[in-house]
């Protein structure tokens, strides 16, 4: 069964460093998403991406964040200068379709735990 | 705007007994609603979804949920818990444009022998 994969499973970085979190969505999916969950808090939407551009982003997704689909298989989230409060579990998701389509189910990866020291 | 509230952060049941995980929603229009499950070190998996076709929705692994508009609830149930059901469960609603999902706080289900 196809699945979304994420690497690394755990990333430790120093405050101020850049990190890139990698995701491989399901191969025929067209919509991509990043969510995060700070320890003890809700899963929060960060950004959605379709047709090589951002469809929607939350207020969390400021200029320190960027997303990219550098090739036909990867979808990345970059944090330019990490802060302590960026420590969280980051989930990637993908869906075949968007909007109210019957095929809009979002399939999630296992997450990358980012620890900023 | 849609929001979901999960009423219990932790639920503990014995194997073979019924499971009830509670979720209330608020929406200014008829919502779609989902339940996702997360097993340790696994991604979030869709259990079931309500899209206004039928108020009683059956999902995977014997779970079902009933949409009750009068109570603004979408509680998740299972008649008989199995050890493998131990996981975190999230009640989720899509945003109005369906571009993002809005998560409840999650309920951790423990199943003991």
mmCIF file of C-alpha atoms in Angstrom:
data_model
loop_
_atom_site.group_PDB
_atom_site.id
_atom_site.type_symbol
_atom_site.label_atom_id
_atom_site.label_comp_id
_atom_site.label_asym_id
_atom_site.label_seq_id
_atom_site.Cartn_x
_atom_site.Cartn_y
_atom_site.Cartn_z
ATOM 1 C CA UNK A 1 0.000 0.000 0.000
ATOM 2 C CA UNK A 2 1.458 3.381 -0.968
ATOM 3 C CA UNK A 3 2.392 5.643 1.908
ATOM 4 C CA UNK A 4 3.877 9.029 2.665
ATOM 5 C CA UNK A 5 7.430 8.853 3.987
ATOM 6 C CA UNK A 6 9.411 11.462 5.898
ATOM 7 C CA UNK A 7 13.080 11.868 6.666
ATOM 8 C CA UNK A 8 14.703 12.155 9.077
ATOM 9 C CA UNK A 9 12.560 10.722 11.842
ATOM 10 C CA UNK A 10 14.345 12.928 14.357
ATOM 11 C CA UNK A 11 16.397 16.065 13.748
ATOM 12 C CA UNK A 12 18.358 17.926 16.398
ATOM 13 C CA UNK A 13 19.689 21.372 15.552
ATOM 14 C CA UNK A 14 21.105 24.458 17.180
ATOM 15 C CA UNK A 15 19.057 27.634 17.387
ATOM 16 C CA UNK A 16 19.671 29.824 14.345
ATOM 17 C CA UNK A 17 20.560 26.946 12.057
ATOM 18 C CA UNK A 18 18.680 26.070 8.884
ATOM 19 C CA UNK A 19 16.858 22.765 8.652
ATOM 20 C CA UNK A 20 15.203 20.993 5.756
ATOM 21 C CA UNK A 21 12.562 18.391 6.455
ATOM 22 C CA UNK A 22 11.920 15.992 3.623
ATOM 23 C CA UNK A 23 8.777 14.211 2.536
ATOM 24 C CA UNK A 24 7.994 11.824 -0.284
ATOM 25 C CA UNK A 25 4.234 12.042 -0.961
ATOM 26 C CA UNK A 26 2.218 9.281 -2.593
ATOM 27 C CA UNK A 27 3.314 9.234 -6.212
ATOM 28 C CA UNK A 28 0.114 10.224 -8.029
ATOM 29 C CA UNK A 29 -1.003 12.804 -5.476
ATOM 30 C CA UNK A 30 -1.206 16.439 -6.482
ATOM 31 C CA UNK A 31 -1.850 18.307 -3.210
ATOM 32 C CA UNK A 32 0.686 18.553 -0.438
ATOM 33 C CA UNK A 33 0.551 19.823 3.117
ATOM 34 C CA UNK A 34 2.649 20.429 6.208
ATOM 35 C CA UNK A 35 1.301 20.359 9.746
ATOM 36 C CA UNK A 36 3.062 20.520 13.070
ATOM 37 C CA UNK A 37 2.338 19.504 16.634
ATOM 38 C CA UNK A 38 4.149 21.157 19.496
ATOM 39 C CA UNK A 39 4.386 18.801 22.464
ATOM 40 C CA UNK A 40 1.127 18.857 24.419
ATOM 41 C CA UNK A 41 -0.677 21.001 21.858
ATOM 42 C CA UNK A 42 -2.976 20.436 18.894
ATOM 43 C CA UNK A 43 -1.897 19.470 15.403
ATOM 44 C CA UNK A 44 -1.752 22.782 13.491
ATOM 45 C CA UNK A 45 -1.917 23.440 9.771
ATOM 46 C CA UNK A 46 1.109 25.188 8.287
ATOM 47 C CA UNK A 47 0.760 25.253 4.520
ATOM 48 C CA UNK A 48 -0.880 23.632 1.509
ATOM 49 C CA UNK A 49 0.763 23.399 -1.906
ATOM 50 C CA UNK A 50 -0.613 22.651 -5.353
ATOM 51 C CA UNK A 51 0.635 23.143 -8.883
ATOM 52 C CA UNK A 52 3.988 24.389 -7.616
ATOM 53 C CA UNK A 53 2.603 27.161 -5.510
ATOM 54 C CA UNK A 54 1.256 27.736 -2.038
ATOM 55 C CA UNK A 55 -2.551 27.444 -1.901
ATOM 56 C CA UNK A 56 -2.964 28.523 1.684
ATOM 57 C CA UNK A 57 -0.746 29.198 4.665
ATOM 58 C CA UNK A 58 -1.331 29.841 8.326
ATOM 59 C CA UNK A 59 -0.071 32.771 10.365
ATOM 60 C CA UNK A 60 2.614 30.453 11.730
ATOM 61 C CA UNK A 61 4.110 30.110 8.254
ATOM 62 C CA UNK A 62 6.114 33.316 8.227
ATOM 63 C CA UNK A 63 9.153 34.328 6.175
ATOM 64 C CA UNK A 64 11.331 31.846 8.054
ATOM 65 C CA UNK A 65 9.457 28.983 6.420
ATOM 66 C CA UNK A 66 9.441 27.880 2.807
ATOM 67 C CA UNK A 67 8.279 24.850 0.872
ATOM 68 C CA UNK A 68 9.513 23.396 -2.339
ATOM 69 C CA UNK A 69 8.907 20.497 -4.653
ATOM 70 C CA UNK A 70 12.394 20.270 -6.131
ATOM 71 C CA UNK A 71 11.706 17.241 -8.298
ATOM 72 C CA UNK A 72 8.852 14.912 -9.106
ATOM 73 C CA UNK A 73 8.955 13.037 -5.836
ATOM 74 C CA UNK A 74 10.112 15.177 -2.907
ATOM 75 C CA UNK A 75 8.319 17.892 -0.979
ATOM 76 C CA UNK A 76 10.428 19.848 1.487
ATOM 77 C CA UNK A 77 9.883 22.254 4.358
ATOM 78 C CA UNK A 78 12.767 24.604 5.108
ATOM 79 C CA UNK A 79 13.144 26.634 8.260
ATOM 80 C CA UNK A 80 15.819 29.265 7.645
ATOM 81 C CA UNK A 81 16.807 30.196 11.173
ATOM 82 C CA UNK A 82 15.353 27.881 13.761
ATOM 83 C CA UNK A 83 14.022 29.123 17.080
ATOM 84 C CA UNK A 84 13.466 27.179 20.278
ATOM 85 C CA UNK A 85 9.704 27.390 19.701
ATOM 86 C CA UNK A 86 10.049 25.571 16.367
ATOM 87 C CA UNK A 87 10.621 22.356 18.313
ATOM 88 C CA UNK A 88 7.701 20.133 17.330
ATOM 89 C CA UNK A 89 6.628 17.071 15.367
ATOM 90 C CA UNK A 90 6.210 18.018 11.716
ATOM 91 C CA UNK A 91 3.790 15.995 9.598
ATOM 92 C CA UNK A 92 3.670 15.929 5.829
ATOM 93 C CA UNK A 93 0.463 14.920 4.050
ATOM 94 C CA UNK A 94 -0.692 14.487 0.485
ATOM 95 C CA UNK A 95 -4.005 14.038 -1.292
ATOM 96 C CA UNK A 96 -5.045 13.068 -4.775
ATOM 97 C CA UNK A 97 -7.492 15.939 -5.056
ATOM 98 C CA UNK A 98 -8.481 19.024 -3.121
ATOM 99 C CA UNK A 99 -11.636 20.910 -2.298
ATOM 100 C CA UNK A 100 -14.815 18.909 -1.821
ATOM 101 C CA UNK A 101 -13.718 16.105 -4.140
ATOM 102 C CA UNK A 102 -14.356 12.551 -3.025
ATOM 103 C CA UNK A 103 -10.628 11.982 -3.412
ATOM 104 C CA UNK A 104 -9.519 14.703 -0.993
ATOM 105 C CA UNK A 105 -8.471 12.349 1.816
ATOM 106 C CA UNK A 106 -5.170 13.493 3.247
ATOM 107 C CA UNK A 107 -2.612 10.729 3.812
ATOM 108 C CA UNK A 108 -0.070 11.512 6.497
ATOM 109 C CA UNK A 109 3.539 10.556 7.004
ATOM 110 C CA UNK A 110 4.929 9.375 10.365
ATOM 111 C CA UNK A 111 6.388 12.781 11.169
ATOM 112 C CA UNK A 112 9.796 14.295 11.839
ATOM 113 C CA UNK A 113 10.527 15.283 15.404
ATOM 114 C CA UNK A 114 12.523 18.533 15.339
ATOM 115 C CA UNK A 115 14.401 19.505 18.477
ATOM 116 C CA UNK A 116 15.967 22.974 18.573
ATOM 117 C CA UNK A 117 18.598 23.465 21.294
ATOM 118 C CA UNK B 1 -15.182 28.902 11.176
ATOM 119 C CA UNK B 2 -15.182 25.253 12.049
ATOM 120 C CA UNK B 3 -13.761 23.955 15.309
ATOM 121 C CA UNK B 4 -13.767 20.631 17.089
ATOM 122 C CA UNK B 5 -13.520 19.840 20.788
ATOM 123 C CA UNK B 6 -12.510 16.460 22.127
ATOM 124 C CA UNK B 7 -13.919 16.119 25.581
ATOM 125 C CA UNK B 8 -11.450 13.605 27.021
ATOM 126 C CA UNK B 9 -7.672 13.735 26.800
ATOM 127 C CA UNK B 10 -7.321 10.154 28.061
ATOM 128 C CA UNK B 11 -9.690 7.181 28.000
ATOM 129 C CA UNK B 12 -8.858 3.818 29.519
ATOM 130 C CA UNK B 13 -10.886 0.668 28.868
ATOM 131 C CA UNK B 14 -10.544 -3.047 29.393
ATOM 132 C CA UNK B 15 -10.123 -5.331 26.423
ATOM 133 C CA UNK B 16 -13.530 -6.504 25.184
ATOM 134 C CA UNK B 17 -15.461 -3.542 26.608
ATOM 135 C CA UNK B 18 -17.026 -0.723 24.563
ATOM 136 C CA UNK B 19 -15.106 2.358 23.513
ATOM 137 C CA UNK B 20 -16.575 5.857 23.436
ATOM 138 C CA UNK B 21 -14.444 8.833 22.362
ATOM 139 C CA UNK B 22 -16.323 12.107 22.396
ATOM 140 C CA UNK B 23 -16.152 14.984 19.941
ATOM 141 C CA UNK B 24 -18.244 18.114 19.610
ATOM 142 C CA UNK B 25 -18.062 20.478 16.681
ATOM 143 C CA UNK B 26 -19.059 24.024 16.003
ATOM 144 C CA UNK B 27 -19.822 25.184 12.520
ATOM 145 C CA UNK B 28 -21.967 27.774 10.864
ATOM 146 C CA UNK B 29 -22.860 25.299 8.133
ATOM 147 C CA UNK B 30 -23.263 21.582 7.661
ATOM 148 C CA UNK B 31 -19.808 20.205 8.278
ATOM 149 C CA UNK B 32 -17.743 17.314 7.100
ATOM 150 C CA UNK B 33 -16.009 15.531 9.948
ATOM 151 C CA UNK B 34 -13.299 12.912 10.246
ATOM 152 C CA UNK B 35 -11.689 10.690 12.811
ATOM 153 C CA UNK B 36 -7.979 9.972 12.429
ATOM 154 C CA UNK B 37 -5.893 7.529 14.476
ATOM 155 C CA UNK B 38 -2.194 7.642 15.219
ATOM 156 C CA UNK B 39 -0.383 4.560 16.417
ATOM 157 C CA UNK B 40 3.077 5.024 17.938
ATOM 158 C CA UNK B 41 5.681 5.910 15.304
ATOM 159 C CA UNK B 42 3.080 5.795 12.547
ATOM 160 C CA UNK B 43 1.414 8.464 10.455
ATOM 161 C CA UNK B 44 -2.116 9.690 11.021
ATOM 162 C CA UNK B 45 -4.567 7.258 9.428
ATOM 163 C CA UNK B 46 -8.135 8.059 8.416
ATOM 164 C CA UNK B 47 -10.609 5.931 10.394
ATOM 165 C CA UNK B 48 -13.830 7.276 8.938
ATOM 166 C CA UNK B 49 -15.444 10.379 7.510
ATOM 167 C CA UNK B 50 -18.866 12.005 7.551
ATOM 168 C CA UNK B 51 -19.885 13.943 4.463
ATOM 169 C CA UNK B 52 -23.657 14.285 5.031
ATOM 170 C CA UNK B 53 -24.597 11.146 3.091
ATOM 171 C CA UNK B 54 -25.536 9.133 6.192
ATOM 172 C CA UNK B 55 -25.465 10.078 9.868
ATOM 173 C CA UNK B 56 -24.046 6.721 10.997
ATOM 174 C CA UNK B 57 -20.642 6.213 9.477
ATOM 175 C CA UNK B 58 -18.740 2.949 9.590
ATOM 176 C CA UNK B 59 -14.970 2.985 9.475
ATOM 177 C CA UNK B 60 -12.078 0.609 9.587
ATOM 178 C CA UNK B 61 -11.292 -1.809 12.430
ATOM 179 C CA UNK B 62 -14.900 -1.927 13.658
ATOM 180 C CA UNK B 63 -15.153 1.748 14.568
ATOM 181 C CA UNK B 64 -18.188 3.845 13.787
ATOM 182 C CA UNK B 65 -19.371 7.362 14.510
ATOM 183 C CA UNK B 66 -22.755 9.008 14.539
ATOM 184 C CA UNK B 67 -23.318 12.581 13.449
ATOM 185 C CA UNK B 68 -25.943 14.222 15.686
ATOM 186 C CA UNK B 69 -26.798 17.706 14.567
ATOM 187 C CA UNK B 70 -29.070 18.379 17.556
ATOM 188 C CA UNK B 71 -26.156 17.687 19.900
ATOM 189 C CA UNK B 72 -23.401 18.991 17.570
ATOM 190 C CA UNK B 73 -21.588 15.737 18.281
ATOM 191 C CA UNK B 74 -19.627 13.156 16.318
ATOM 192 C CA UNK B 75 -18.638 10.558 18.908
ATOM 193 C CA UNK B 76 -16.505 7.575 17.957
ATOM 194 C CA UNK B 77 -17.533 4.152 19.218
ATOM 195 C CA UNK B 78 -16.515 0.534 19.030
ATOM 196 C CA UNK B 79 -18.462 -2.303 20.654
ATOM 197 C CA UNK B 80 -15.447 -4.255 21.862
ATOM 198 C CA UNK B 81 -11.955 -2.864 22.393
ATOM 199 C CA UNK B 82 -8.899 -4.744 21.254
ATOM 200 C CA UNK B 83 -5.366 -4.291 22.550
ATOM 201 C CA UNK B 84 -4.324 -3.053 19.108
ATOM 202 C CA UNK B 85 -6.772 -0.130 19.410
ATOM 203 C CA UNK B 86 -4.447 1.614 21.869
ATOM 204 C CA UNK B 87 -3.484 4.817 20.074
ATOM 205 C CA UNK B 88 -4.229 8.529 19.875
ATOM 206 C CA UNK B 89 -7.472 9.511 18.158
ATOM 207 C CA UNK B 90 -8.175 12.870 16.566
ATOM 208 C CA UNK B 91 -11.510 14.393 15.626
ATOM 209 C CA UNK B 92 -10.912 16.581 12.585
ATOM 210 C CA UNK B 93 -12.855 19.044 10.459
ATOM 211 C CA UNK B 94 -11.858 20.526 7.108
ATOM 212 C CA UNK B 95 -11.743 24.263 6.711
ATOM 213 C CA UNK B 96 -14.432 25.896 4.639
ATOM 214 C CA UNK B 97 -12.269 25.744 1.530
ATOM 215 C CA UNK B 98 -11.109 22.199 2.298
ATOM 216 C CA UNK B 99 -7.494 23.310 1.930
ATOM 217 C CA UNK B 100 -6.606 22.406 5.486
ATOM 218 C CA UNK B 101 -7.690 20.209 8.358
ATOM 219 C CA UNK B 102 -8.556 21.508 11.817
ATOM 220 C CA UNK B 103 -7.657 19.056 14.560
ATOM 221 C CA UNK B 104 -9.086 18.452 17.982
ATOM 222 C CA UNK B 105 -6.667 18.080 20.867
ATOM 223 C CA UNK B 106 -6.658 14.293 20.627
ATOM 224 C CA UNK B 107 -7.744 11.483 22.940
ATOM 225 C CA UNK B 108 -5.246 8.876 24.027
ATOM 226 C CA UNK B 109 -6.934 5.481 24.304
ATOM 227 C CA UNK B 110 -5.388 2.896 26.583
ATOM 228 C CA UNK B 111 -6.618 -0.705 26.475
ATOM 229 C CA UNK B 112 -5.669 -3.034 29.276
ATOM 230 C CA UNK B 113 -6.121 -6.778 29.593
#
